[in-house]
Structure formats: structure tokens, C-alpha cells
Coordinates of C-alpha atoms in Angstrom, one line a residue:
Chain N
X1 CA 0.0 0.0 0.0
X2 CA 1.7 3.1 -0.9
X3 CA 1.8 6.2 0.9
X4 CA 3.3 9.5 1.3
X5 CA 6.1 10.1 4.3
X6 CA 6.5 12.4 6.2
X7 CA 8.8 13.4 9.1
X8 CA 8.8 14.7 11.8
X9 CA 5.5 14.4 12.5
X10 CA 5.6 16.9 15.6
X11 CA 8.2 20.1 16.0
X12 CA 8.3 21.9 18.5
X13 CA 11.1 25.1 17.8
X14 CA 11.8 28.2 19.5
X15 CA 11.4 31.3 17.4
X16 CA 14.7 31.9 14.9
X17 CA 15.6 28.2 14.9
X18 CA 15.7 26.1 11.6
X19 CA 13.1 24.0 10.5
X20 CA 13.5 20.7 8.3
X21 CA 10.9 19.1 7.1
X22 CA 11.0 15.8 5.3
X23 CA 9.2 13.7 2.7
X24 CA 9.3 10.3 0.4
X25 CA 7.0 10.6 -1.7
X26 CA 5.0 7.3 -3.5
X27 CA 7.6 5.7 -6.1
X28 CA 6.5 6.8 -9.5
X29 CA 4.7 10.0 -8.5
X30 CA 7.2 13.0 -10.4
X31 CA 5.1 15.9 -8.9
X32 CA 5.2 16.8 -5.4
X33 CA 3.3 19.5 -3.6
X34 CA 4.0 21.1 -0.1
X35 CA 1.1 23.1 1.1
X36 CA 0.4 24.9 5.0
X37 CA -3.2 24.6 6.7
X38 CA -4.2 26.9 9.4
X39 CA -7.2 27.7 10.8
X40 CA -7.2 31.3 9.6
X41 CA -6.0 30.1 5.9
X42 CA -7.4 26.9 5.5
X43 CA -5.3 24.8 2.7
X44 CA -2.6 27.1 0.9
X45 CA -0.1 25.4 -1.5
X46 CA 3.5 27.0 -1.2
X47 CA 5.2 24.9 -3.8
X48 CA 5.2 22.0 -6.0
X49 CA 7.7 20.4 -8.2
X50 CA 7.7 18.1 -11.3
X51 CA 10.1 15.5 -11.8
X52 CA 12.5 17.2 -9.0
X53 CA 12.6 20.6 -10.8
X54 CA 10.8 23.7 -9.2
X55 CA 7.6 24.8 -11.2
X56 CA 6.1 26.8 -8.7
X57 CA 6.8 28.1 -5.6
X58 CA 4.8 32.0 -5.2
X59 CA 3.1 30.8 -2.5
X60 CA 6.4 30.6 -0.1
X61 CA 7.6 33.3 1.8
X62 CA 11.2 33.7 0.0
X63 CA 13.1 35.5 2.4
X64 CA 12.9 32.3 5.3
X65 CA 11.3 29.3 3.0
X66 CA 13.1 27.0 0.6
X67 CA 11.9 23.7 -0.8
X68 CA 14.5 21.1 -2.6
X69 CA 13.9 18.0 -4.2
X70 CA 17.6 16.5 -3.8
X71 CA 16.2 12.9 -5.0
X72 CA 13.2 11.8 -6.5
X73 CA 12.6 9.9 -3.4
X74 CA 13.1 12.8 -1.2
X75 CA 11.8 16.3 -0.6
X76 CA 12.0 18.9 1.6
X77 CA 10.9 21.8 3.1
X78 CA 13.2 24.1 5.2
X79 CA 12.2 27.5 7.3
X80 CA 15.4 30.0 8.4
X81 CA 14.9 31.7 10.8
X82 CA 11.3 30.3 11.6
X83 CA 8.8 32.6 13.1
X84 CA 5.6 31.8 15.6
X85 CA 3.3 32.8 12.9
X86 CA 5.0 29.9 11.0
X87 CA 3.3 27.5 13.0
X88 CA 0.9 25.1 11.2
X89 CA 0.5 21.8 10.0
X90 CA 2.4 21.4 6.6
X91 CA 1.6 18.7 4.1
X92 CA 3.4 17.0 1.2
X93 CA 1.4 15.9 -1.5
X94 CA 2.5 13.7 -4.5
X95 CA 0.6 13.9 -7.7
X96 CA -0.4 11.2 -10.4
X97 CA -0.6 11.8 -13.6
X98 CA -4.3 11.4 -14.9
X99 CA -4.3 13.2 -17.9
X100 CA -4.5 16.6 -19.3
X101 CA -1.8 18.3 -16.9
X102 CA -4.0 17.0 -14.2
X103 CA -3.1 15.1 -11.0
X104 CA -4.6 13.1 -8.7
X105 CA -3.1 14.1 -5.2
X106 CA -2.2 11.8 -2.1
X107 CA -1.3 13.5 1.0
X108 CA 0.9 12.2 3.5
X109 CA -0.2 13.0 7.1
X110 CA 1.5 16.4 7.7
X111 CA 4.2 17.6 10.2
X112 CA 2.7 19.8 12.9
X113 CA 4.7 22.7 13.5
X114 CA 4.7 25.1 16.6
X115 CA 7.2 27.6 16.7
X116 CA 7.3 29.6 20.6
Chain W
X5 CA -9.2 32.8 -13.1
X6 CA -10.5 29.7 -10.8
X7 CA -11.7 29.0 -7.1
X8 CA -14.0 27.3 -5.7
X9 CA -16.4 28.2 -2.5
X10 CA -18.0 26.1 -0.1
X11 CA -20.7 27.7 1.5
X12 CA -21.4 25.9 4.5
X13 CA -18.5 25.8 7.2
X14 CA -20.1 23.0 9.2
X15 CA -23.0 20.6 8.1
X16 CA -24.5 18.4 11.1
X17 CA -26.6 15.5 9.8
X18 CA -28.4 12.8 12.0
X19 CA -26.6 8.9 11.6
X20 CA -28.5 7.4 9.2
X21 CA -30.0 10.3 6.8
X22 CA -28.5 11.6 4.1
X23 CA -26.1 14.4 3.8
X24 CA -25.0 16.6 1.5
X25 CA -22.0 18.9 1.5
X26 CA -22.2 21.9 -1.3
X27 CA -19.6 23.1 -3.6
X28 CA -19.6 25.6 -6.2
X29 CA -16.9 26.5 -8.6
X30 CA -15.8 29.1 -11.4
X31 CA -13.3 28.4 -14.1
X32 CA -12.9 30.1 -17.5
X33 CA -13.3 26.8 -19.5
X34 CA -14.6 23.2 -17.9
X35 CA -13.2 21.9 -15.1
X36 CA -11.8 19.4 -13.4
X37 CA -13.3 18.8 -9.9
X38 CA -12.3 16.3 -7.0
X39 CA -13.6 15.7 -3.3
X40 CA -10.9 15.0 -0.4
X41 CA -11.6 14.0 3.1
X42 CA -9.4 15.0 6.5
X43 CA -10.0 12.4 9.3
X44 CA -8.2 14.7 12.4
X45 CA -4.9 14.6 12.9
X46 CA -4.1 12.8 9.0
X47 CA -3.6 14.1 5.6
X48 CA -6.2 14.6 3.0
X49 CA -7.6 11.5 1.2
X50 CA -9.1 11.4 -2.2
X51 CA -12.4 10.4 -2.7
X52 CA -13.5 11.5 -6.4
X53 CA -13.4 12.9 -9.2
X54 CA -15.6 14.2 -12.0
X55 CA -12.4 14.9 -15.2
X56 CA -15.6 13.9 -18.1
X57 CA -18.7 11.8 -18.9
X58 CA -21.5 10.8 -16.1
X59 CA -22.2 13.7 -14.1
X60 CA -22.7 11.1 -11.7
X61 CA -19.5 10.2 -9.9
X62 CA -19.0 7.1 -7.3
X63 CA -16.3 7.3 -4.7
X64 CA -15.1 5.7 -1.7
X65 CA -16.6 5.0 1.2
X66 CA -20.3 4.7 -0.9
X67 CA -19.8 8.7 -1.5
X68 CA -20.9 10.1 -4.7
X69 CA -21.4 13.4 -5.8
X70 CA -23.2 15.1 -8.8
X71 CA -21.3 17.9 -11.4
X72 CA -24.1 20.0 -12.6
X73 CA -23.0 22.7 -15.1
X74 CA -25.3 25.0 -15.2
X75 CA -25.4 25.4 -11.7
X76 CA -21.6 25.4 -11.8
X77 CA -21.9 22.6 -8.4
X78 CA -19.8 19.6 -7.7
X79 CA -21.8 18.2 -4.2
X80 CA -21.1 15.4 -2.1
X81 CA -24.1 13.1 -1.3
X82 CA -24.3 10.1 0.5
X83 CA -27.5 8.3 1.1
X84 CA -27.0 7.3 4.9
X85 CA -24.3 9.2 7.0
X86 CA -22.4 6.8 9.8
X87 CA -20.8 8.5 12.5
X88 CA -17.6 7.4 11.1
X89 CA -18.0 10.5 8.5
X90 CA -17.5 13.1 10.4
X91 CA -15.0 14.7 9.4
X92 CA -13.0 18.0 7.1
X93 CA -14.4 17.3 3.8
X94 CA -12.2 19.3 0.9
X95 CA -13.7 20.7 -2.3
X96 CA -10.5 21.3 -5.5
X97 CA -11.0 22.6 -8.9
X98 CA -8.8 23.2 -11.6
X99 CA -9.5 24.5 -15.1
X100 CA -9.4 22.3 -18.1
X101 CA -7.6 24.8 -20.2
X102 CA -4.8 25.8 -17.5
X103 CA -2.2 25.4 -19.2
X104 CA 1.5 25.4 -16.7
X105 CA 0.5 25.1 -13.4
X106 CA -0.3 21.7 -12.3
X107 CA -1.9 22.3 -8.7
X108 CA -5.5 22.4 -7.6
X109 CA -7.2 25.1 -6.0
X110 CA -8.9 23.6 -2.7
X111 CA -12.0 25.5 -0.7
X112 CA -12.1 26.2 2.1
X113 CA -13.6 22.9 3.8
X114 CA -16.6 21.8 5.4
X115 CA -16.7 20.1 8.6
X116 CA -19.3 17.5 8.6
X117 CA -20.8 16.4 11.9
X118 CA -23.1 12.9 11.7
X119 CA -24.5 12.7 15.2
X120 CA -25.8 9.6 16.8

């Protein structure tokens, strides 16, 4: 059964440390999406890649947010310095191709951030 | 442009009647629409999609929802709710004729309550 990894599943950072987050996602999936969800914002994507190469990432706050995909099997999201206000639950997604430009996303089950 | 709305930020339904959760959408050509559910404290799941053909459309979990066109709607039936569905239920859209981007654009999600 497939699935979408992610670690750590919990962080719990004090304000101005460094954040990595990690994830695998399902073998044969070349598009892989990061998105935040917070209460106040609901579900926003911040990036997404296609086979390991950066299409988009407008929705990531450039000046502390940087996402890599240094392997297919491996992607990552990173925060420097993080912030309190940083503090949500961040999912990796990885997309299937169904046709048309159009994916069929599986989540993984997020990494819970909390920044003091 | 695209988005899609849900207009109903929580939906409480009895165990055993049938429930309904309402999207609407707006894209410049047809779209592409999908349903994804949140149990707490996981990632989203996939549970359909309408890409063409029957504007009926059977998922998991005996879900099914209806694309209607000219009402521009994509909602989520089910014929008898089990406790076991409550949960964040996720509304995406994205435009046939996008051309680049590859990501959906989600709503805002509607929490379904069935109570006992």
C-alpha cells in the first residue's frame, strides 16, 4: 500500500531556529506539492515540483522558505529563521498523472509545527 | 481565473440520513473537480473525481457526488451518514484549459458532523 512520508511528524522550535521538514513521496509520482493549513488560511499550497525541478513556488515566503527535491525519493521543506506565525500543519502531497496536466493528489499525514 | 467556494463551514446531519455537502466553482473553460476528506490529525484523502462523462460520480466509502454545469456545483451526497464521517471534507478545482501550473485550487472545507 503506498503512501506518502512524512517526518517529523511533531516540531516543537523556539522562534529563529531552523526547521527541516521531510518527505518520500510514493515511487513513480514525479510531482510533489507542499502546502500549510491553518485555521485562519485553510489549505494554501506553497510549492510544487515536477520531476525534482521547481515549477512553482509564489506561495512561499522567499526571504525564510526554501523547498528542494535533492532525489526523486526525497523532498524537503526548510524555514530560516522560523517565526511563531510559521506555526501550522504542513503537508506533502505527490501527484499522479491522470491526464490533461492534471493530478490526482495523495497526502501524507503532515508535520505539525509550533514555533514559541 | 478559478476558485472554488464552499458555503457551509459546518454541516450536522443525523446517523443514518442523508447528507450533503455543497460546492460551487468558477473556471474560464470546464473543469476538473475532485472531493478529499481529512480524518483529524491525518492528511487529506481522495475520494472522487468528475475529469468527463457521467455527471454522476462514485467514490469511496459509498460517496458520490453530482457535477451540474449549469449550476456550476460539484456536491457530495451520500444516502446514509455513519458517525464514522465526520469529518473536514475538501472541495479542489482546476481548469481544463490551465495550461503550466499543475496544482488544484482547494476550498475552504466543510466540517461534517453525523451525530448519533
Amino acid at each position: 500500500d503506498a503512501r506518502v512520508t512524512q517526518t517529523p511528524r511533531h516540531k516543537v522550535t523556539e522562534m529563529g531556529q531552523e526547521v527541516t521538514m521531510r518527505c518520500q513521496p510514493i515511487l513513480g509520482h514525479n510531482t510533489v506539492f507542499w502546502y500549510r493549513q491553518t485555521m485562519m488560511q485553510g489549505l494554501e499550497l506553497l510549492a510544487y515540483f515536477r520531476n525534482r525541478a521547481p515549477l512553482d513556488d509564489s506561495g512561499m515566503p522567499k526571504d525564510r522558505f526554501s523547498a528542494e527535491m535533492p532525489d526523486a525519493t526525497l523532498a524537503t521543506l526548510k524555514i530560516q529563521p522560523s517565526e511563531p506565525r510559521d506555526s501550522a500543519v504542513y503537508f506533502c502531497a505527490s501527484g499522479l498523472n491522470i491526464g490533461g496536466g492534471v493530478y490526482e493528489q495523495y497526502f501524507g499525514p503532515g508535520t505539525r509545527l509550533t514555533v514559541t | 481565473a478559478q476558485s472554488v467556494a464552499q458555503p457551509e463551514d459546518q454541516v450536522n446531519v443525523a446517523e443514518g440520513n442523508p447528507l450533503t455537502v455543497k460546492c460551487t466553482y468558477s473556471v474560464s473553460g470546464n473543469p476538473y473537480l475532485f472531493w478529499y476528506v481529512q480524518y483529524p490529525n491525518r492528511g487529506l484523502q481522495f475520494l472522487l473525481k468528475y475529469i468527463t462523462g457521467d455527471n454522476l460520480v462514485k467514490g469511496s466509502y459509498g460517496f458520490e457526488a453530482e457535477f451540474n454545469k449549469s449550476q456550476t456545483s460539484f456536491h457530495l451526497k451520500k444516502p446514509s451518514a455513519l458517525v464514522s464521517d465526520s469529518a473536514l471534507y475538501f472541495c479542489a478545482v482546476r481548469d481544463v484549459f490551465q495550461t503550466g501550473a499543475n496544482n488544484l485550487f482547494f476550498g475552504t472545507g466543510t466540517r461534517l458532523t453525523v451525530i448519533p
